[in-house]
Short mmCIF file of C-alpha atoms in Angstrom, two decimals:
data_model
loop_
_atom_site.label_atom_id
_atom_site.label_comp_id
_atom_site.label_asym_id
_atom_site.label_seq_id
_atom_site.Cartn_x
_atom_site.Cartn_y
_atom_site.Cartn_z
CA MET Q 79 0.00 0.00 0.00
CA ARG Q 80 1.27 3.49 -0.80
CA LEU Q 81 2.10 5.84 2.08
CA PHE Q 82 -0.99 8.05 1.89
CA ASP Q 83 -3.55 5.38 1.00
CA ARG Q 84 -4.30 4.80 4.69
CA PHE Q 85 -5.79 8.29 5.07
CA ARG Q 86 -9.45 8.97 4.35
CA SER Q 87 -10.20 10.81 1.11
CA GLU Q 88 -13.60 12.35 1.95
CA PRO Q 89 -13.43 16.16 1.52
CA VAL Q 90 -14.62 17.55 4.88
CA TYR Q 91 -12.11 20.17 6.10
CA ASN Q 92 -12.16 23.85 5.16
CA THR Q 93 -9.05 25.96 4.64
CA ARG Q 94 -8.95 27.26 8.21
CA ALA Q 95 -8.99 23.73 9.60
CA VAL Q 96 -6.09 22.74 7.36
CA VAL Q 97 -4.04 25.72 8.54
CA GLN Q 98 -4.75 24.83 12.17
CA ARG Q 99 -3.79 21.17 11.71
CA THR Q 100 -0.64 21.67 9.64
CA GLY Q 101 0.70 25.09 10.58
CA VAL Q 102 1.16 25.82 6.86
CA PRO Q 103 -0.25 29.19 5.72
CA ALA Q 104 -3.18 28.96 3.32
CA ASP Q 105 -1.35 31.06 0.71
CA THR Q 106 1.48 28.52 0.74
CA PHE Q 107 -0.49 25.34 0.11
CA ARG Q 108 -2.74 27.12 -2.38
CA ALA Q 109 0.42 28.07 -4.28
CA TRP Q 110 1.49 24.40 -4.16
CA GLU Q 111 -1.93 23.45 -5.54
CA ARG Q 112 -1.70 25.94 -8.40
CA ARG Q 113 1.84 25.11 -9.42
CA TYR Q 114 2.17 21.40 -8.67
CA GLY Q 115 -1.38 20.03 -8.39
CA LEU Q 116 -0.83 19.13 -4.71
CA PRO Q 117 -2.93 18.97 -2.64
CA ARG Q 118 -6.08 18.19 -4.65
CA PRO Q 119 -9.08 19.63 -2.78
CA MET Q 120 -12.64 19.26 -3.93
CA ARG Q 121 -15.12 22.14 -4.17
CA SER Q 122 -18.28 22.62 -2.14
CA ALA Q 123 -21.60 23.65 -3.65
CA GLY Q 124 -20.55 27.22 -2.85
CA ASN Q 125 -17.23 26.65 -4.65
CA GLN Q 126 -15.14 26.62 -1.46
CA ARG Q 127 -12.15 24.31 -1.18
CA LEU Q 128 -12.69 21.21 0.94
CA TYR Q 129 -9.76 19.03 1.99
CA SER Q 130 -9.54 15.40 3.06
CA GLU Q 131 -7.42 13.66 5.70
CA ARG Q 132 -5.18 12.55 2.83
CA ASP Q 133 -4.76 16.16 1.63
CA ILE Q 134 -3.81 17.24 5.15
CA ALA Q 135 -1.29 14.41 5.44
CA ILE Q 136 0.29 15.37 2.10
CA ILE Q 137 0.56 19.04 3.12
CA GLY Q 138 2.21 18.03 6.37
CA TRP Q 139 4.62 15.73 4.56
CA LEU Q 140 5.60 18.43 2.06
CA ARG Q 141 6.11 20.84 4.98
CA ASP Q 142 8.46 18.36 6.66
CA GLN Q 143 10.46 17.78 3.45
CA THR Q 144 11.02 21.49 2.89
CA ARG Q 145 12.04 21.97 6.53
CA ALA Q 146 14.55 19.16 6.02
CA GLY Q 147 16.20 21.12 3.20
CA LEU Q 148 14.47 20.06 -0.03
CA THR Q 149 13.01 22.63 -2.37
CA ILE Q 150 9.27 22.29 -2.87
CA SER Q 151 9.80 21.08 -6.45
CA GLN Q 152 12.14 18.35 -5.16
CA ALA Q 153 9.64 17.38 -2.46
CA VAL Q 154 6.86 17.10 -5.02
CA ALA Q 155 9.06 15.00 -7.29
CA LEU Q 156 9.88 12.68 -4.39
CA PHE Q 157 6.18 12.40 -3.53
CA ARG Q 158 5.38 11.39 -7.10
CA VAL Q 159 8.03 8.67 -7.02
CA GLY Q 160 6.59 7.30 -3.78
CA GLU Q 161 3.07 7.36 -5.18
CA GLY Q 162 4.08 5.67 -8.43
CA GLU Q 163 3.80 8.87 -10.47
CA ALA Q 164 6.35 10.46 -12.77
CA ALA Q 165 9.15 12.18 -10.92
CA VAL Q 166 8.83 15.35 -12.95
CA VAL Q 167 7.77 18.75 -11.70
CA ALA Q 168 4.08 18.99 -12.50
CA THR Q 169 4.07 22.35 -14.23
CA GLY Q 170 6.69 21.33 -16.76
CA GLU Q 171 8.91 24.17 -15.53
CA LEU Q 172 11.81 21.78 -15.06
CA ASP Q 173 14.19 23.91 -13.05
CA SER Q 174 15.83 20.99 -11.27
CA ALA Q 175 16.59 17.36 -11.96
CA PRO Q 176 14.00 14.84 -10.77
CA VAL Q 177 14.57 13.10 -7.46
CA ARG Q 178 14.87 9.33 -7.30
CA SER Q 179 13.11 7.24 -4.69
CA ASP Q 180 16.37 7.06 -2.72
CA GLY Q 181 16.34 10.86 -2.40
CA ARG Q 182 19.15 11.54 -4.88
CA ARG Q 183 18.80 13.62 -7.99
CA GLY Q 184 18.41 11.86 -11.28
CA PRO Q 185 20.45 12.75 -14.37
CA ARG Q 186 20.14 16.30 -15.54
CA GLY Q 187 19.08 14.97 -18.96
CA ASP Q 188 15.87 13.57 -17.43
CA ALA Q 189 14.87 17.09 -16.43
CA ASN Q 190 15.13 18.26 -20.02
CA ARG Q 191 12.83 15.65 -21.56
CA LEU Q 192 10.28 18.23 -22.62
CA GLY Q 193 12.79 19.66 -25.07
CA GLY Q 194 13.05 16.26 -26.68
CA PHE Q 195 9.28 15.94 -26.96
CA ARG Q 196 9.09 19.41 -28.53
CA GLU Q 197 11.70 18.44 -31.13
CA ARG Q 198 9.79 15.27 -31.96
CA VAL Q 199 6.54 17.18 -32.37
CA VAL Q 200 8.17 19.84 -34.55
CA GLU Q 201 9.79 17.30 -36.87
CA ALA Q 202 6.57 15.28 -37.10
CA LEU Q 203 4.44 18.29 -37.98
CA ILE Q 204 6.92 19.54 -40.57
CA ALA Q 205 6.67 16.07 -42.14
CA PHE Q 206 2.83 16.27 -42.01
CA ASP Q 207 2.84 13.23 -39.71
CA GLY Q 208 0.03 13.91 -37.26
CA GLY Q 209 0.23 10.39 -35.86
CA ALA Q 210 3.85 10.78 -34.77
CA ALA Q 211 3.08 14.19 -33.27
CA GLU Q 212 0.17 12.69 -31.33
CA ARG Q 213 2.32 9.88 -29.94
CA ALA Q 214 4.94 12.34 -28.73
CA VAL Q 215 2.33 14.55 -27.08
CA GLU Q 216 0.64 11.62 -25.36
CA GLU Q 217 3.98 10.41 -24.02
CA ALA Q 218 4.72 13.89 -22.67
CA VAL Q 219 1.29 14.15 -21.01
CA ALA Q 220 1.96 10.83 -19.27
CA LEU Q 221 5.06 12.36 -17.64
CA VAL Q 222 4.29 16.03 -17.17
CA ALA Q 223 1.16 18.00 -16.30
CA VAL Q 224 -0.94 19.19 -19.23
CA ASP Q 225 -0.13 22.85 -18.53
CA GLY Q 226 3.57 22.22 -19.11
CA VAL Q 227 2.98 20.22 -22.28
CA CYS Q 228 0.79 22.95 -23.74
CA ARG Q 229 3.30 25.68 -23.00
CA HIS Q 230 6.63 23.97 -23.60
CA VAL Q 231 5.77 21.40 -26.27
CA LEU Q 232 2.75 22.58 -28.27
CA GLU Q 233 3.03 26.37 -28.13
CA ALA Q 234 6.83 26.45 -28.15
CA GLY Q 235 6.90 23.96 -31.01
CA LEU Q 236 4.51 26.07 -33.04
CA VAL Q 237 6.61 29.18 -32.42
CA GLU Q 238 9.69 27.29 -33.64
CA ILE Q 239 7.90 26.19 -36.82
CA GLY Q 240 6.75 29.78 -37.40
CA GLU Q 241 10.32 31.00 -37.06
CA ARG Q 242 11.50 28.34 -39.53
CA TRP Q 243 8.84 29.47 -41.97
CA GLU Q 244 9.98 33.10 -41.64
CA ARG Q 245 13.54 31.97 -42.43
CA GLY Q 246 12.28 30.09 -45.48
CA GLU Q 247 13.22 26.68 -44.06
CA VAL Q 248 9.68 25.24 -44.24
CA GLY Q 249 6.71 26.02 -46.45
CA VAL Q 250 3.51 27.77 -45.46
CA GLY Q 251 1.66 24.46 -45.80
CA ALA Q 252 3.68 22.97 -42.91
CA GLU Q 253 3.01 26.04 -40.78
CA HIS Q 254 -0.73 25.78 -41.45
CA PHE Q 255 -0.74 22.04 -40.77
CA ALA Q 256 1.05 22.59 -37.47
CA SER Q 257 -1.30 25.40 -36.44
CA GLY Q 258 -4.30 23.23 -37.20
CA TYR Q 259 -2.93 20.32 -35.19
CA VAL Q 260 -2.05 22.45 -32.15
CA MET Q 261 -5.43 24.18 -32.24
CA ARG Q 262 -7.31 20.86 -32.36
CA LYS Q 263 -5.19 19.40 -29.56
CA LEU Q 264 -5.68 22.39 -27.29
CA ALA Q 265 -9.40 22.42 -28.01
CA ALA Q 266 -9.71 18.73 -27.14
CA LEU Q 267 -7.80 19.20 -23.88
CA PHE Q 268 -9.89 22.26 -23.06
CA ASN Q 269 -13.15 20.36 -23.57
CA LEU Q 270 -11.87 17.59 -21.27
CA SER Q 271 -11.01 20.11 -18.53
CA GLN Q 272 -14.69 20.73 -17.63
CA PRO Q 273 -14.67 24.46 -18.42
CA GLN Q 274 -18.39 24.62 -17.71
CA SER Q 275 -17.87 24.46 -13.93
CA GLY Q 276 -15.96 26.49 -11.37
CA ARG Q 277 -15.61 30.10 -10.26
CA GLY Q 278 -16.69 32.79 -12.64
CA PRO Q 279 -17.71 32.79 -15.34
CA VAL Q 280 -14.65 34.17 -17.09
CA VAL Q 281 -15.32 35.20 -20.69
CA ALA Q 282 -12.31 34.81 -23.02
CA ALA Q 283 -12.17 36.26 -26.54
CA CYS Q 284 -9.87 37.67 -29.18
CA VAL Q 285 -10.80 41.24 -30.09
CA GLU Q 286 -12.34 42.05 -33.46
CA GLY Q 287 -9.76 41.55 -36.22
CA GLU Q 288 -7.54 39.26 -34.11
CA LEU Q 289 -7.32 35.85 -35.78
CA HIS Q 290 -4.62 34.20 -33.66
CA GLU Q 291 -6.34 32.40 -30.81
CA ILE Q 292 -3.94 29.64 -29.77
CA GLY Q 293 -2.41 31.64 -26.92
CA LEU Q 294 -5.85 32.58 -25.58
CA LEU Q 295 -7.08 29.00 -25.81
CA SER Q 296 -4.01 27.76 -23.96
CA LYS Q 297 -4.58 30.26 -21.14
CA SER Q 298 -8.26 29.30 -21.03
CA LEU Q 299 -7.25 25.66 -20.60
CA VAL Q 300 -4.92 26.55 -17.73
CA LEU Q 301 -7.65 28.56 -15.99
CA SER Q 302 -10.19 25.79 -16.44
CA ARG Q 303 -7.78 23.28 -14.92
CA HIS Q 304 -7.34 25.63 -11.96
CA GLY Q 305 -11.04 25.75 -11.11
CA PHE Q 306 -12.48 28.56 -13.22
CA ARG Q 307 -15.57 28.39 -15.40
CA VAL Q 308 -14.45 29.67 -18.80
CA VAL Q 309 -16.79 30.82 -21.57
CA TYR Q 310 -14.48 30.67 -24.58
CA LEU Q 311 -15.55 32.75 -27.58
CA GLY Q 312 -12.55 32.39 -29.88
CA ALA Q 313 -11.14 34.67 -32.55
CA ASN Q 314 -12.30 37.91 -34.17
CA LEU Q 315 -15.27 38.74 -31.94
CA PRO Q 316 -17.02 42.08 -32.61
CA CYS Q 317 -17.36 44.24 -29.53
CA ALA Q 318 -21.17 44.28 -29.65
CA ASP Q 319 -21.32 40.49 -29.65
CA LEU Q 320 -18.83 40.32 -26.80
CA MET Q 321 -20.95 42.71 -24.75
CA GLY Q 322 -24.04 40.63 -25.44
CA VAL Q 323 -22.38 37.51 -24.04
CA VAL Q 324 -20.92 39.34 -21.02
CA ARG Q 325 -24.35 40.64 -20.10
CA GLU Q 326 -26.11 37.33 -20.76
CA VAL Q 327 -23.82 35.26 -18.53
CA GLY Q 328 -23.14 38.04 -16.01
CA ALA Q 329 -19.38 37.65 -16.39
CA PRO Q 330 -17.41 39.42 -13.65
CA VAL Q 331 -14.10 38.95 -15.50
CA VAL Q 332 -13.30 39.27 -19.20
CA LEU Q 333 -10.03 38.21 -20.81
CA LEU Q 334 -8.99 39.65 -24.18
CA SER Q 335 -6.17 38.80 -26.55
CA ALA Q 336 -4.40 40.86 -29.22
CA THR Q 337 -1.20 40.03 -31.11
CA THR Q 338 -0.88 42.86 -33.66
CA GLU Q 339 -0.66 46.64 -33.33
CA THR Q 340 -3.99 47.04 -35.13
CA ALA Q 341 -5.61 44.59 -32.74
CA CYS Q 342 -3.97 46.44 -29.85
CA GLY Q 343 -5.87 49.58 -30.87
CA LYS Q 344 -9.10 47.58 -31.05
CA LEU Q 345 -8.31 46.17 -27.62
CA ARG Q 346 -8.23 49.66 -26.10
CA GLU Q 347 -11.56 50.50 -27.74
CA THR Q 348 -13.16 47.27 -26.52
CA ILE Q 349 -11.96 47.78 -22.95
CA ALA Q 350 -13.44 51.29 -22.96
CA VAL Q 351 -16.84 49.84 -23.89
CA LEU Q 352 -16.55 47.13 -21.23
CA ARG Q 353 -15.58 49.69 -18.59
CA ALA Q 354 -18.73 51.67 -19.36
CA ALA Q 355 -20.95 48.59 -18.99
CA LYS Q 356 -22.84 47.86 -15.79
CA VAL Q 357 -22.36 44.17 -15.07
CA GLY Q 358 -22.36 43.31 -11.37
CA SER Q 359 -21.16 45.65 -8.64
CA VAL Q 360 -17.60 46.32 -9.85
CA GLY Q 361 -17.25 44.46 -13.14
CA PRO Q 362 -16.53 43.41 -15.57
CA LEU Q 363 -12.86 43.49 -14.71
CA VAL Q 364 -10.68 43.14 -17.80
CA GLY Q 365 -7.46 41.20 -18.25
CA TYR Q 366 -5.48 41.12 -21.48
CA GLY Q 367 -2.54 39.34 -23.05
CA GLY Q 368 -0.87 38.33 -26.28
CA ARG Q 369 2.61 37.75 -27.57
CA LEU Q 370 2.89 41.37 -28.71
CA PHE Q 371 2.60 42.62 -25.11
CA ARG Q 372 5.28 40.20 -23.95
CA GLU Q 373 7.71 41.24 -26.68
CA ARG Q 374 6.94 44.98 -26.48
CA PRO Q 375 5.97 45.78 -22.89
CA GLU Q 376 5.78 49.50 -23.65
CA LEU Q 377 2.50 48.80 -25.46
CA ARG Q 378 0.91 48.00 -22.12
CA ASP Q 379 0.98 51.73 -21.32
CA GLY Q 380 -2.43 53.20 -21.89
CA VAL Q 381 -4.25 49.85 -21.79
CA ASP Q 382 -6.94 50.16 -19.11
CA GLY Q 383 -6.77 46.55 -18.00
CA VAL Q 384 -4.65 44.04 -16.11
CA PHE Q 385 -1.82 42.34 -18.01
CA LEU Q 386 -2.13 38.57 -17.55
CA GLY Q 387 1.60 37.99 -17.24
CA ASP Q 388 4.24 35.99 -19.06
CA GLU Q 389 3.83 32.61 -17.36
CA ASP Q 390 0.80 30.41 -16.78
CA ARG Q 391 1.10 30.77 -13.02
CA ASP Q 392 1.07 34.58 -13.46
CA THR Q 393 -2.20 34.30 -15.37
CA VAL Q 394 -3.81 32.11 -12.71
CA GLU Q 395 -2.69 34.37 -9.87
CA THR Q 396 -3.86 37.48 -11.75
CA VAL Q 397 -7.31 36.05 -12.40
CA GLU Q 398 -7.46 34.87 -8.76
CA ARG Q 399 -6.86 38.46 -7.63
CA MET Q 400 -9.41 39.83 -10.09
CA MET Q 401 -12.01 37.33 -8.94
CA ALA Q 402 -11.26 38.11 -5.30
CA GLY Q 403 -11.82 41.78 -6.10
CA VAL Q 404 -15.22 40.95 -7.55
CA GLU Q 405 -16.14 38.77 -4.57
CA THR Q 406 -15.15 41.48 -2.07
CA GLY Q 407 -16.65 44.31 -4.10
CA LEU Q 408 -13.26 45.94 -4.66
CA PRO Q 409 -11.37 46.62 -7.89
CA GLY Q 410 -9.10 43.74 -9.01
#
């Protein structure tokens, strides 16, 4: 029997009870949950976290490992070995080598396996071999959390193919084939993530004229997997239609994406309309993102919204703060 199997798994303890029993601050184990998928609380009918005896035991064990000198990523990796899971940091942000069951680090090459999966996917898609790409992705998902695969294999692979196309190394057909594959894969993973349930709703859309939606879909998947209800509207949505959906579902938070300078101008216009709308007591609050804002941060000046950040964890934490602002009646 595995170490934690002897603990009951019924979700009965609220956050305060967990803090009292473990001495670990709530912000700390919530950060572990967001980044590593540990612990794994359930949600009450009112969408509050509920923890089991097993969750409490895991939190206490992780606390003890970090006090003994391990980093939290090493402690999580050691936990996964003991539980028969892959000894790879769950987010795919492989900043340290995995830890073996004997407590020693594994080879540094093991920690870089995502790069190998990305290379396999890129070469398969350039060769129009969707089957080979699918096998590589499925192998990666078996080892690393979906968030990491989306970011470091699918999105990064597509960026690499786009750069090869710009250099004239691959044809436009390969770039289109790759985009289609990545879009279908992300959409399938998003549908499996139960985006219809959770806190929110959060409406996600590309502004009118913006046709590149892969980044937005990837962020929507991450948010869904972190307990948010996401109403995904896709690319090139006129402002009037966006407003209609926001009002119909009563969305307290809206996320917008723009990747070109023209779309950036449309983003500012759309946010102005959203700001003037009366939806809820303080909303809708508006977050925005897109590769353009990462590469040219000066373009964020004058955008009356909250930048979603560079990393997936930044996006989750930003939306958490925005939602908390809505729930407390304060600006996000």
